[in-house]
């Protein structure tokens, strides 16, 4: 039911390829990321498809640098939490997207370990390091 409502919202906003900017688009993005995060907390394998669908909607709905970073960080966390074939390499790619964009690199994020705000690039680099510890070959295409 919830996915049907989100799909309906996408249609009202012009379709995935041409979502109109504005508060409705922001609301769509926030709903997708929030629902996905809630499902992730349960860590149930049967929710993987639903979480994937939510992130697939969130990606085109992300409409600013902050939302772009939020999407990439959230989806990468999903890919790390629910490890499947290629998911860690996908997480690294999402972090690399942040590192390769000057606009995204400087978006402020909260770093729990640092105890405050930091730039997205620093968090992305730290997360890549964590993935490399788990599966070094996930980073091979970027070396």
Backbone as a ProteinNet text record, in pm:
[ID]
protein_1_A
[PRIMARY]
XXXXXXXXXXXXXXXXXXXXXXXXXXXXXXXXXXXXXXXXXXXXXXXXXXXXXXXXXXXXXXXXXXXXXXXXXXXXXXXXXXXXXXXXXXXXXXXXXXXXXXXXXXXXXXXXXXXXXXXXXXXXXXXXXXXXXXXXXXXXXXX
[TERTIARY]
81.7	0	86.3	186.5	273.3	347.5	395.3	467.8	374.7	248.9	152.1	134.5	128	113.8	237.1	354.8	477.7	485	445.4	443	344.7	231.7	132.5	190.5	264.1	328.1	428.3	506	603.4	531.7	421.4	344.6	294.9	244.3	193.8	304.9	428.1	541.6	608.3	552.6	605.3	678.7	682.8	752.1	896.8	956.7	1093.3	1196.4	1177	1276.8	1268.2	1156.5	1140	1063.7	1106.5	1041.1	1053.5	942.2	943.5	1005.5	1087.2	1144.1	1036.5	1060.2	967.1	944.3	855.8	833.1	779	698.5	645.2	756.8	850	964.2	1049.6	1072.2	1147.6	1077	944.9	865.1	878.7	873.9	891.4	1027.9	1131.3	1266.5	1274.2	1227.3	1234	1154.8	1036.7	957.9	1032.5	1088.3	1159.2	1277.5	1359	1477.7	1438.5	1336.5	1292.6	1234.5	1147.5	1088.9	1196.7	1290	1398.4	1481.9	1514.2	1594	1520.8	1389.5	1311.6	1313.7	1299	1302.6	1441.9	1545.4	1683.2	1709.7	1651.3	1676.2	1632.9	1529.2	1481	1577.1	1660.4	1759.7	1697.1	1582.5	1515.3	1541.5	1583.9	1617.5	1495.6	1375.3	1256.8	1221.7	1288.1	1260.9	1356.4	1451.3	1552.2	1488.5	1390.7	1327.8	1256.2	1187	1116.7	1214.7	1322.4	1423.9	1485.8	1515.6	1573.6	1479	1350.5	1251.9	1246.1	1252.2	1249.2	1370.9	1487.9	1607.5	1606	1545.8	1533.8	1445.7	1349.2	1267.7	1339.6	1414.7	1484.5	1592.4	1659.2	1771	1729.8	1627.6	1591	1521.1	1467.7	1400.6	1499	1622.6	1724.5	1749.7	1723.8	1721.4	1819.1	1907.5	2006.5	2128.4	2234.8	2359.5	2341.1	2270	2249	2170.3	2065.7	1988.6	2070	2152.2	2237.5	2331.6	2390.5	2480.9	2401.6	2287.8	2204.7	2166.3	2123.6	2088	2207	2321.5	2438.8	2485.8	2486.8	2528.5	2429.5	2300.9	2198.3	2198.3	2206.6	2205.7	2333.2	2444.7	2570.5	2563.7	2503	2486.4	2401.2	2295.3	2211.7	2296.2	2378.8	2463.2	2566.2	2609.4	2702.5	2629	2508.9	2433.3	2376.5	2333.1	2272.3	2365.5	2477	2580.3	2528.5	2533.8	2499.9	2611.2	2602.7	2703.5	2713.8	2830.2	2856.1	2809.2	2744.3	2688.9	2797.4	2908.6	3015.4	3083.3	3099.3	3155.6	3060.8	2931.2	2833.1	2841	2859.2	2875.1	2996.4	3107.3	3228.8	3201.3	3129.2	3098.7	3016.9	2920.5	2839.7	2926.4	3019.1	3112.4	3203.4	3247.5	3333.6	3259.8	3128.5	3048.3	3060.4	3058.8	3072.7	3212.3	3312.7	3451.2	3485.4	3417.7	3451	3377.1	3289	3214.8	3254.8	3309.2	3350.5	3232	3115.6	2996.2	2953.1	2959.6	2915.4	3018.4	3145.3	3252.5	3236	3187.3	3184.5	3051	2955.9	2827	2852	2798.9	2820.7	2739.3	2804.1	2740.8	2777.9	2695.9	2728.5	2813.7	2925.6	3013.8	3009.9	2942.1	2924.6	3057.7	3154.8	3285.4	3360.9	3351	3420.4	3344.1	3218.3	3139.6	3088.5	3066.5	3014	3005.8	2997.5	2984.5	3119.9	3117	3235.3	3189.2	3281.4	3245	3217.6	3128	3089.2	3210	3308.9	3427.6	3500.4	3510.1	3579.3	3505.1	3373.2	3292.9	3302.2	3293.9	3301.8	3436	3544.5	3677	3685.6	3629.3	3631	3549.8	3434.7	3349.4	3416.4	3485.4	3560.2	3665.3	3732.5	3831.4	3770.3	3650.1	3582.6	3547.2	3500	3467	3593.3	3701.9	3828.6	3877.1	3849.1	3886.7	3807.6	3680.6	3592.5	3621.5	3633	3650.3	3734.8	3867.3	3955.6	3926.8	3883.1	3858.7	3740.6	3657.7	3546.1	3596.7	3721.5	3779.3	3869.4	3894.1	3990.8	3965.2	3840.7	3813.3	3849	3869.9	3901.7	4049.7	4130.2	4273.3	4346.5
-119.6	0	126.2	129.6	247.8	270	160.6	174.2	228.4	186.8	236.7	387.4	435.5	579.5	655.8	598	663.7	665.7	556	552.4	655.5	670.9	770	911.3	936.1	1066.9	1094.3	992.1	1007.4	1048.8	984.6	1019.1	1163.5	1204.8	1341.5	1445.3	1405.4	1498.5	1496.2	1420.4	1422.2	1297.3	1196.1	1071.3	1073.3	954.2	941.9	1022.6	1033.5	1101.7	1254.2	1306	1452	1501.5	1460.2	1503.5	1654.7	1719.8	1864	1894.1	1996.5	2041.2	2104	2101	2165.6	2082.1	2129.8	2061.9	1919.7	1894.1	1758.4	1659.4	1704.9	1619.9	1594	1698.3	1681.8	1582.8	1594.1	1504.3	1359.4	1340.1	1206	1149.5	1229.5	1184.3	1146.1	1234.3	1208.7	1084.5	1066.1	946.2	819.5	818.9	700.1	664.8	762.6	737	699.3	766.4	736.5	595.6	558.9	424.3	318.1	342.7	246.5	228.4	338.7	331.6	253.7	274.2	200.2	50.5	14	-128.2	-186.9	-107.2	-154.2	-188.7	-113	-135.7	-274.6	-328.5	-462	-572.3	-541.9	-637.1	-771.9	-765.2	-886	-901.5	-1019.5	-1041.8	-1028	-1051.9	-1041.7	-896.6	-799.7	-659.1	-601.9	-680.3	-630.3	-572.7	-641.5	-592	-459.4	-447.4	-322.7	-207.8	-234.8	-131.3	-88.2	-185	-154.8	-67.4	-100.2	-19.6	123.6	137.9	271.4	353.3	291.2	363.3	391	301.3	325.4	446.8	473.6	594.6	717.2	698	810.1	868.4	783.6	829.9	944.4	927.8	1039.7	1154	1126.3	1231.2	1323.8	1278	1360.4	1484.3	1602.6	1724.6	1832.3	1804.1	1903.1	1829.4	1903.3	1838.7	1759.8	1817.1	1749.3	1619.5	1624.4	1503.8	1401.7	1448.1	1356.4	1280.5	1352	1288.4	1195.7	1241.4	1160.4	1028.8	1038.7	918.1	822.6	873.5	787.4	723.6	800.6	746.1	640.9	669.8	576.5	446.8	460.2	339.2	259.3	325.9	254.4	179	239.4	169.6	44.3	56.7	-59.6	-167.7	-127.9	-225.2	-289.7	-219	-277.8	-367.9	-327.1	-402.7	-533.7	-531.1	-648.7	-695.6	-752.6	-789.8	-899.1	-867.9	-961.5	-952.3	-1033.1	-1031.2	-890.3	-830.2	-698.9	-580	-604.4	-491.1	-403.3	-463.3	-381.1	-295.6	-349.5	-270.4	-156.1	-181.6	-76.3	31.5	-9.8	87.8	176.3	116.3	193.4	291.3	247.9	336.9	457.2	433.9	544.4	643.3	591.4	679.4	753.2	684.1	747.1	858.8	841.4	948	1077.1	1064.5	1181.3	1240.4	1154.1	1201.9	1265.9	1224.6	1276.3	1405.4	1451.1	1575.3	1679.6	1789.7	1895.4	1947.6	1957.1	2006.1	1909.2	1778.3	1679.9	1660.2	1675.7	1654.8	1742.9	1864.3	1963.2	1969.3	1885.6	1884.3	1843.6	1920.3	1885.1	1761.6	1675.1	1555.1	1544.5	1474.8	1447.1	1321.3	1331.3	1216.2	1180.5	1070.7	1031.5	1010.6	952.6	927.2	1056.4	1151.8	1279.6	1369.5	1335.8	1412.6	1544.7	1553.4	1676.9	1671.4	1789.3	1799.1	1785.9	1726.8	1713.9	1716.5	1713.1	1713.5	1570.2	1559.6	1429.1	1351.1	1418.8	1350.7	1272.9	1331.8	1262.7	1137	1144.9	1028.2	922	964.3	869.1	796.7	869.5	806.6	705.4	740.3	649.6	523.3	539.4	425.4	335	394.7	313.8	230.9	291.7	219	100.1	118.2	7.6	-105.3	-68.7	-170.7	-246	-172.5	-236.7	-337.4	-310.8	-406.2	-536	-523.7	-639.9	-716.2	-641.3	-703.2	-610.6	-623.7	-534.2	-529.9	-642.1	-644.8	-556.8	-513.5	-424.1	-287.4	-255.6	-126.4	-136.7	-257.6	-278.5	-193.5	-174.9	-99	48	95.7	237.4	262.8	156.7	174.4	181.7
0	0	0	86.4	93.9	-37.3	-99.1	-226.4	-335.4	-332.1	-430.3	-415.6	-291.6	-266.2	-314.5	-290.9	-335.6	-488.1	-552.2	-699.1	-754.5	-687.6	-728.2	-716.4	-609	-590	-701.3	-738.4	-847.5	-975.7	-1006.3	-1127.1	-1120.6	-1004.1	-988.7	-1003.6	-972.1	-981.5	-1119.3	-1214.3	-1350.5	-1391.8	-1309.5	-1344.8	-1298.2	-1288.8	-1236.3	-1314.5	-1445.4	-1528.8	-1522.2	-1471.3	-1472.2	-1349.9	-1232.2	-1108.3	-1091.2	-1063.2	-1039.8	-903.3	-898.2	-771.3	-685.7	-555.5	-464.6	-340.4	-254.5	-126.8	-141.1	-244.2	-262.6	-295.2	-377.3	-411.9	-287.8	-209.5	-84.8	8	13.7	98.6	49.1	-81.5	-140.1	-102.1	-118.8	-84.7	63.4	149	293.2	332.8	274.7	304.6	264	144.3	95.2	185.4	218.6	300.4	443.2	497.7	633.8	643.9	549.9	552	533.3	443.2	419.5	546.5	613.3	736.4	845.5	856.6	956.6	928.2	801.3	765	787.8	763.5	784.1	929.8	1020.4	1162.6	1206.6	1141.6	1176.3	1131.6	1033.6	981.6	942.7	876.1	828.8	679.8	639.7	499.2	407.3	460.2	374.6	339.8	401.4	370	264.9	219.1	124.7	-1.8	-59.4	-182	-158.8	-46.5	-16.4	4.5	75.7	99.5	-33	-117.9	-249.6	-331.2	-331.2	-403.9	-350.3	-218.9	-159.9	-201.7	-199.3	-242.3	-392.3	-469.3	-613.1	-641.7	-555.3	-568.5	-511.6	-404.3	-340.5	-431.3	-508.8	-593.1	-685.4	-768.9	-856.7	-782	-662.9	-586.9	-515.4	-494.8	-427.8	-512.7	-454.4	-535.6	-491.6	-406.7	-366.5	-316.9	-293.9	-250.2	-120.8	-26.3	100.9	81.7	-0.4	-27.1	-105.8	-198.3	-274.1	-180	-85.6	11.8	102.7	151.4	238.6	169.7	43.9	-32.3	-40.9	-81.3	-100.4	30.6	136.7	266.5	316.6	303.3	350.6	270.4	138.3	54.5	74.7	91	115.5	247.8	348.9	477	458.1	379.6	347.5	280.4	185.4	114.4	206.4	309.3	407	505.8	546.9	646.6	591.4	466.6	403.4	292.1	330.8	234.4	142.1	13.7	-92.2	-196.4	-298.9	-404.6	-463	-452.4	-510.4	-427.4	-314.5	-239.2	-176.1	-134.5	-75.4	-182.7	-302.2	-412.4	-448.6	-441.8	-467.9	-359.9	-235.1	-126.6	-152.4	-191.9	-221.4	-335.1	-438.8	-550.7	-503	-415.2	-362.1	-283.9	-205	-132.8	-230.9	-334.9	-435.6	-508.5	-529.7	-591.4	-510.6	-379	-292	-305.6	-303.7	-310.1	-444.4	-550	-682.6	-717.8	-631.2	-655.7	-552.1	-597.1	-505	-424	-487.6	-417.1	-307.5	-334.8	-236.3	-125.1	-157.9	-59	64.6	44.8	153.6	228.9	192.4	262.8	408.3	502.7	643.3	684.8	761	816.5	963.5	1037.5	1176.6	1182	1251.1	1270.1	1418.3	1450.2	1590.2	1661.8	1592.3	1654.2	1682	1589.6	1606.9	1704.7	1727.3	1823.4	1770.1	1640.3	1584.6	1434.4	1374.9	1230.1	1162	1045.2	961.5	816.2	723.5	582.6	535	437.6	383.7	333.2	277.4	224.7	333.9	451.9	561.3	603.7	611	649.1	538.7	412.6	301	301.1	323.9	328.2	442.5	557	671.3	640.4	577.3	543.6	439.7	343.7	246.1	318.9	415.3	494.8	567.7	620.6	689.5	592.7	474.1	374.4	332.3	314.9	274	378.2	505.8	610.7	597	561.7	548.4	419.9	309	177.3	90	96.7	21.7	-128.1	-185.3	-330	-371.5	-276.7	-309.2	-358	-325.1	-363.5	-486.7	-533.6	-643.4	-766.6	-807.1	-930.5	-916.6	-795.4	-774.2	-752.3	-746.7	-727.1	-857.5
[MASK]
+++++++++++++++++++++++++++++++++++++++++++++++++++++++++++++++++++++++++++++++++++++++++++++++++++++++++++++++++++++++++++++++++++++++++++++++

